PDB file of C-alpha atoms in Angstrom:
ATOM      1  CA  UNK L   1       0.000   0.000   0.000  1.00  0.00           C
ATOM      2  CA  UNK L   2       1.895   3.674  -0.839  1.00  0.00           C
ATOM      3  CA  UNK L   3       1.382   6.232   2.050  1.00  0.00           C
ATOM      4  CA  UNK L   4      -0.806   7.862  -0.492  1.00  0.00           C
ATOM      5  CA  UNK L   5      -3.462   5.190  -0.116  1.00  0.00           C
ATOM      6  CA  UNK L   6      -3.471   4.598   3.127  1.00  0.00           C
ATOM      7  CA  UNK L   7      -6.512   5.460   6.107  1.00  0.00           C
ATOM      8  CA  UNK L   8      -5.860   5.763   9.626  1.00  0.00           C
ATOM      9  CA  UNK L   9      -7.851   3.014  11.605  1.00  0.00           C
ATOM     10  CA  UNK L  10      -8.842   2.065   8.289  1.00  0.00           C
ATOM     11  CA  UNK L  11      -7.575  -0.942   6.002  1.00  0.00           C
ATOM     12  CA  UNK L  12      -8.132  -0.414   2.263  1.00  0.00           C
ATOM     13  CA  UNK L  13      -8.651  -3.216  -0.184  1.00  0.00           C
ATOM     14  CA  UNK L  14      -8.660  -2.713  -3.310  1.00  0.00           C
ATOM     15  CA  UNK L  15     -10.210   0.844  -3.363  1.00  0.00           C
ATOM     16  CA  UNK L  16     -12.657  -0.177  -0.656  1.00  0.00           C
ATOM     17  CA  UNK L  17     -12.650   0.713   3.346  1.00  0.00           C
ATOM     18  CA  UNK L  18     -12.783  -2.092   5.571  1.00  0.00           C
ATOM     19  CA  UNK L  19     -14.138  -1.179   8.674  1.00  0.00           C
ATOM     20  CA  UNK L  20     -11.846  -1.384  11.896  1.00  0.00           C
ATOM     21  CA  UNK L  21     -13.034  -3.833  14.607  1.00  0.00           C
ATOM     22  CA  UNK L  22     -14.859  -1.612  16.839  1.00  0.00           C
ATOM     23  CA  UNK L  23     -17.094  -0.199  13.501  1.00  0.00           C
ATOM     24  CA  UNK L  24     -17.258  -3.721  12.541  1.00  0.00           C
ATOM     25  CA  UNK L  25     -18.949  -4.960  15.731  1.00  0.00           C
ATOM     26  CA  UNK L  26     -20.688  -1.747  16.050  1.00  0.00           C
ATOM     27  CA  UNK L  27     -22.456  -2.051  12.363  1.00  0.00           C
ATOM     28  CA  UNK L  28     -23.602  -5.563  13.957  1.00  0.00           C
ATOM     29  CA  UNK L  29     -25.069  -4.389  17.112  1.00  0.00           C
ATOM     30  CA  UNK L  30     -27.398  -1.649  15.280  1.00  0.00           C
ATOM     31  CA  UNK L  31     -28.106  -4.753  12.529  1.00  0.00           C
ATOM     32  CA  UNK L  32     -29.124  -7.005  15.990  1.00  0.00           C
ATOM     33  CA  UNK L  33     -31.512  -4.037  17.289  1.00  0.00           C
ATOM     34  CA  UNK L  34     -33.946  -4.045  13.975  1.00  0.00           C
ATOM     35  CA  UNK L  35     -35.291  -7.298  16.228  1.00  0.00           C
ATOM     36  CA  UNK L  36     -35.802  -5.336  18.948  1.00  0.00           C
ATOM     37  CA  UNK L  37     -39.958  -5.986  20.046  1.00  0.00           C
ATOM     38  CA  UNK L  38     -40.324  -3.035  21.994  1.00  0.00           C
ATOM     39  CA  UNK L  39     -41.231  -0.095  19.569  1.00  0.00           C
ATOM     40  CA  UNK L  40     -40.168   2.349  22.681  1.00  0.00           C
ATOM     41  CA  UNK L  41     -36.164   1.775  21.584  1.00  0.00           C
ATOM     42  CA  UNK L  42     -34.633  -0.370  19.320  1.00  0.00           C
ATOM     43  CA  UNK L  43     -31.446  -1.271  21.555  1.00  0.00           C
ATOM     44  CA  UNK L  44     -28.733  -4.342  20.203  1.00  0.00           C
ATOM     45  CA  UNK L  45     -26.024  -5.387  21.948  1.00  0.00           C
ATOM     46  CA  UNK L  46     -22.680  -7.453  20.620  1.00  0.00           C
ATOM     47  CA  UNK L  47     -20.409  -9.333  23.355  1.00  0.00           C
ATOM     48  CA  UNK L  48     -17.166 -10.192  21.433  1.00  0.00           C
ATOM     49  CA  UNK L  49     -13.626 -11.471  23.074  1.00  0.00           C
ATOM     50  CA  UNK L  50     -10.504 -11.759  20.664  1.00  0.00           C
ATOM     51  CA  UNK L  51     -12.027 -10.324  17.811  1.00  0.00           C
ATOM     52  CA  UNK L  52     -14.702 -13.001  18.082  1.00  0.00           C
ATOM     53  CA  UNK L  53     -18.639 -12.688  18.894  1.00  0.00           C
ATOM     54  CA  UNK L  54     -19.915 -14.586  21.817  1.00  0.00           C
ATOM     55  CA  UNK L  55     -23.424 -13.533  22.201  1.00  0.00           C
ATOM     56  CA  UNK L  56     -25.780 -10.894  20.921  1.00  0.00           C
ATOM     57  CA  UNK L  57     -29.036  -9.259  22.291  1.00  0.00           C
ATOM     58  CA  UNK L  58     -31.863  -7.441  21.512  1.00  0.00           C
ATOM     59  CA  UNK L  59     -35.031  -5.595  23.839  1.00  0.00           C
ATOM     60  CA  UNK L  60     -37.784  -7.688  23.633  1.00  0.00           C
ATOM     61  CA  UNK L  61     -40.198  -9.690  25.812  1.00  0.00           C
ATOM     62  CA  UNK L  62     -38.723 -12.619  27.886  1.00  0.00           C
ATOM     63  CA  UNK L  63     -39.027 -15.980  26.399  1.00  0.00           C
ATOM     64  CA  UNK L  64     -42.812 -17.324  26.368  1.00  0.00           C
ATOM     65  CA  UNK L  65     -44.237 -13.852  26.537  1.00  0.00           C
ATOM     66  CA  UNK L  66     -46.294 -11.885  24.208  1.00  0.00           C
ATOM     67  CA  UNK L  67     -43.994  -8.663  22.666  1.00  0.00           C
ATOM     68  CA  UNK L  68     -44.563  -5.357  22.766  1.00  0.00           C
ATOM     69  CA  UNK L  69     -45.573  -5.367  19.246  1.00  0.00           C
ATOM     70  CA  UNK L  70     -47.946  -8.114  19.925  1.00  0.00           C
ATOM     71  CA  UNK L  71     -49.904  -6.808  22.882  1.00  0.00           C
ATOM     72  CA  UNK L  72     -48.242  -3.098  24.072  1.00  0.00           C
ATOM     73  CA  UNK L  73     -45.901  -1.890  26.349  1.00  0.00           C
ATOM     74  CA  UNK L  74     -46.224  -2.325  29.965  1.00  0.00           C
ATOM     75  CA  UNK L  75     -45.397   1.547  31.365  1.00  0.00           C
ATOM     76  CA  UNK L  76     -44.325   1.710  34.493  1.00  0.00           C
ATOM     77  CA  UNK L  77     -42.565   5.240  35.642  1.00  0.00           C
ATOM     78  CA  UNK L  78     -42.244   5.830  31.363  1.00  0.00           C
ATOM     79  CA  UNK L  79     -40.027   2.530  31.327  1.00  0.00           C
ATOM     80  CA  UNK L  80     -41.657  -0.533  29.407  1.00  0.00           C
ATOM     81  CA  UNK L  81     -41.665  -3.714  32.393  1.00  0.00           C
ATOM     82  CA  UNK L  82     -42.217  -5.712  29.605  1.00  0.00           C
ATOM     83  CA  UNK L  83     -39.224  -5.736  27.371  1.00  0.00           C
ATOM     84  CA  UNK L  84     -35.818  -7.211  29.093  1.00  0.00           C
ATOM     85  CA  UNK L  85     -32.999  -5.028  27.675  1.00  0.00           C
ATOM     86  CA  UNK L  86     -30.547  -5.976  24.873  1.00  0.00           C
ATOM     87  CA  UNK L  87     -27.413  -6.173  26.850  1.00  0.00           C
ATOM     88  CA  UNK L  88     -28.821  -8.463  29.429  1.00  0.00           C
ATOM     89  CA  UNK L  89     -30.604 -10.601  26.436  1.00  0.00           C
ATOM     90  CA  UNK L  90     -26.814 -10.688  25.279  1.00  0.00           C
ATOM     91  CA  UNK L  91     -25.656 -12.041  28.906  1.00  0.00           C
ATOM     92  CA  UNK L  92     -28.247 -14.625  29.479  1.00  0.00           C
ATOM     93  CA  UNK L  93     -27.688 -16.071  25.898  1.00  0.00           C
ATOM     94  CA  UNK L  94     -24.071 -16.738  27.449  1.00  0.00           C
ATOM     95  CA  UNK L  95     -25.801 -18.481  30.424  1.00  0.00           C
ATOM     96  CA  UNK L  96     -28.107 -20.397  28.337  1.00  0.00           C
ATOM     97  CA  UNK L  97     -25.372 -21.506  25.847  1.00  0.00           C
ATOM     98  CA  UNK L  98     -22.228 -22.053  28.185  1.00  0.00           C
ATOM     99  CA  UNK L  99     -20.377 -19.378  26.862  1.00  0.00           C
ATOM    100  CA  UNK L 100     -18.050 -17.320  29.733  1.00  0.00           C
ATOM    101  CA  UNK L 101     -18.255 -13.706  29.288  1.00  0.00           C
ATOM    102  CA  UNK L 102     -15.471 -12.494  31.757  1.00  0.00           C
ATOM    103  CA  UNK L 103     -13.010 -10.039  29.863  1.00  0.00           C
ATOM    104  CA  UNK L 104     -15.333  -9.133  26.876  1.00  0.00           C
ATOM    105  CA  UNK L 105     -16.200  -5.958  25.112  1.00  0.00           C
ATOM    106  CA  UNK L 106     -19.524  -4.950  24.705  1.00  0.00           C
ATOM    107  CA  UNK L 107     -20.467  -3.089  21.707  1.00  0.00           C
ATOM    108  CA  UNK L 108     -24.346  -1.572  22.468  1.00  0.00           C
ATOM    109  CA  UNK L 109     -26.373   0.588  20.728  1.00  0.00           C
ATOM    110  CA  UNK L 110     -27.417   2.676  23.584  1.00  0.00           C
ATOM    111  CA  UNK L 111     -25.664   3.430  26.951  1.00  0.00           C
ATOM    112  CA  UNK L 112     -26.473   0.602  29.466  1.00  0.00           C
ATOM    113  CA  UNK L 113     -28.734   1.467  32.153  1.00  0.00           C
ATOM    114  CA  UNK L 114     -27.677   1.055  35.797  1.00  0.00           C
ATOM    115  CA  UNK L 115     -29.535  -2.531  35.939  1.00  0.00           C
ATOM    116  CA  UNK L 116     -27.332  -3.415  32.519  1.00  0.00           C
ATOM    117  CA  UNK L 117     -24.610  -2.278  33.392  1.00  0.00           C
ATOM    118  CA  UNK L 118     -24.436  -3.815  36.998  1.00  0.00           C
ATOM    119  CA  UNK L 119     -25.279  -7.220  34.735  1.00  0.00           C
ATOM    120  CA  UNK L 120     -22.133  -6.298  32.433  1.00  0.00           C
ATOM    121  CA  UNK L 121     -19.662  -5.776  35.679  1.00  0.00           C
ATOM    122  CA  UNK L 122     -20.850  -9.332  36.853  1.00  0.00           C
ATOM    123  CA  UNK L 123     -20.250 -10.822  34.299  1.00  0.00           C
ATOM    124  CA  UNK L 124     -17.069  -9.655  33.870  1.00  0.00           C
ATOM    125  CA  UNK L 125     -17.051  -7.623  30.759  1.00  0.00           C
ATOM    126  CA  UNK L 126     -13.621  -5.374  30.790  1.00  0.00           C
ATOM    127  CA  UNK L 127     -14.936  -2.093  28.381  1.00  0.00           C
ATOM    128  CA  UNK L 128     -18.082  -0.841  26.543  1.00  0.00           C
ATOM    129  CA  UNK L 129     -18.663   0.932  23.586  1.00  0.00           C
ATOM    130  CA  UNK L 130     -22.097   2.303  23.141  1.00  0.00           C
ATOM    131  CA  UNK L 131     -23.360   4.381  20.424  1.00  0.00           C
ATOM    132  CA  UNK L 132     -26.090   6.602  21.920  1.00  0.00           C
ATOM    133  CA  UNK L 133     -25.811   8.195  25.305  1.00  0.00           C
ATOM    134  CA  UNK L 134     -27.944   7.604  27.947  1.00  0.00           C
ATOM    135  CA  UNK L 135     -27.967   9.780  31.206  1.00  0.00           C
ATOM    136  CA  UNK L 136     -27.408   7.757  34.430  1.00  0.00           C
ATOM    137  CA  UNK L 137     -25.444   8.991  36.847  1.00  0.00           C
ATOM    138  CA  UNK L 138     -25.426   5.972  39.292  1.00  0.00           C
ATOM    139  CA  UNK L 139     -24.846   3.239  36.131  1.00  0.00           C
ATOM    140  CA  UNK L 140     -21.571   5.811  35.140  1.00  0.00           C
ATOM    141  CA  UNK L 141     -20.340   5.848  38.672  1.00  0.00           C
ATOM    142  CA  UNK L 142     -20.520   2.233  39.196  1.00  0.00           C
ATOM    143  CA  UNK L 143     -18.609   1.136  36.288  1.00  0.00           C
ATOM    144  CA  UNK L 144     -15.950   3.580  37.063  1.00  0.00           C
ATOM    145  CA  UNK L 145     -16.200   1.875  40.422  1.00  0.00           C
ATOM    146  CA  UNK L 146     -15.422  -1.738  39.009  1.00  0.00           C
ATOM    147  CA  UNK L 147     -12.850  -0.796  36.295  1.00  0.00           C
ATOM    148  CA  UNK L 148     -14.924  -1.079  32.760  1.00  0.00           C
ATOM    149  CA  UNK L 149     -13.908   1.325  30.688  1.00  0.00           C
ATOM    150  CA  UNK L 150     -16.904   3.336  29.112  1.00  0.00           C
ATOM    151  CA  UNK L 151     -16.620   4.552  25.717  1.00  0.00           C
ATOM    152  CA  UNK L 152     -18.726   6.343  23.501  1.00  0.00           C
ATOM    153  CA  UNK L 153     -18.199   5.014  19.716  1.00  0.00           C
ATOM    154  CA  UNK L 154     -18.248   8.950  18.330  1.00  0.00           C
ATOM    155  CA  UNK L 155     -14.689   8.917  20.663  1.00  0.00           C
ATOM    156  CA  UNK L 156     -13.305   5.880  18.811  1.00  0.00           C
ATOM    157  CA  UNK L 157     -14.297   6.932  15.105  1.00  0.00           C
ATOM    158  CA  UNK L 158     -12.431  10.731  16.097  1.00  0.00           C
ATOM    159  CA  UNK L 159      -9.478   8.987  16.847  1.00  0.00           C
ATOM    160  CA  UNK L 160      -9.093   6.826  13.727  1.00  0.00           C
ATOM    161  CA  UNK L 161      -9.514   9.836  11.778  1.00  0.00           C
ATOM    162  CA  UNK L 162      -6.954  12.199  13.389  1.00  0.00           C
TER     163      UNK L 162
END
């Protein structure tokens, strides 16, 4: 490749950009939300470990339960009881298929709510990228708390472009 050709964070192949891997696994957590039941917020979420994809995870209605889409959302305090949220879809599809999660990076479409990301510190997921920001307080302090990194995608694309 001449120094003319090349992109920062980018690889190019034969005139085309590949994506790097965090806008690789990125591009497949906002493909996993368009199955996202709850028509309050698509939300996806990608667990990967080595460049690899573990588990993924959509909001939608717990297994054996009618969707949103199906029958409504169930409003409590503006948040929909009904839907169980994408990143901990993501970790009980680890659970329910054997696969560890400690020292994984999440990719999610959204910012994980304090419940989510209290999930994502148990189960031992080292850094999260999320794509949309969403304002908790408590859910930013405690992840400081525990040592996962918290980084918003925008951050990530800035840097391979400087």
């Amino acid at each position: 490749m001449h120094n003319d050709e090349r992109i920062v964070g980018v690889e190019t192949i034969v005139g085309q950009a590949r994506p790097g891997w965090d806008e690789y696994f990125m591009q497949i957590a906002q493909t996993v939300a368009t199955r996202a039941t709850c028509p309050r917020a698509s939300v996806g979420a990608v667990l990967t470990r080595d460049h690899r994809i573990l588990t993924t995870g959509y909001n939608g209605a717990p297994r054996n339960v009618p969707h949103c889409t199906e029958v409504g959302c169930l409003l409590v305090n503006e948040h929909c009881q009904r839907a169980t949220h994408a990143e901990a879809n993501a970790i009980v599809q680890g659970a329910l298929h054997g696969v560890g999660l400690a020292g994984a990076i999440a990719y999610c479409t959204h910012q994980p709510c304090v419940n989510c990301s209290k999930l994502l510190i148990s189960a031992g997921v080292e850094r999260i990228v999320y794509d949309k920001p969403y304002p908790d307080a408590v859910a930013i302090e405690l992840l400081a708390e525990a040592g996962v990194a918290l980084i918003p995608f925008a951050a990530l694309l800035s840097r391979s472009t400087s």
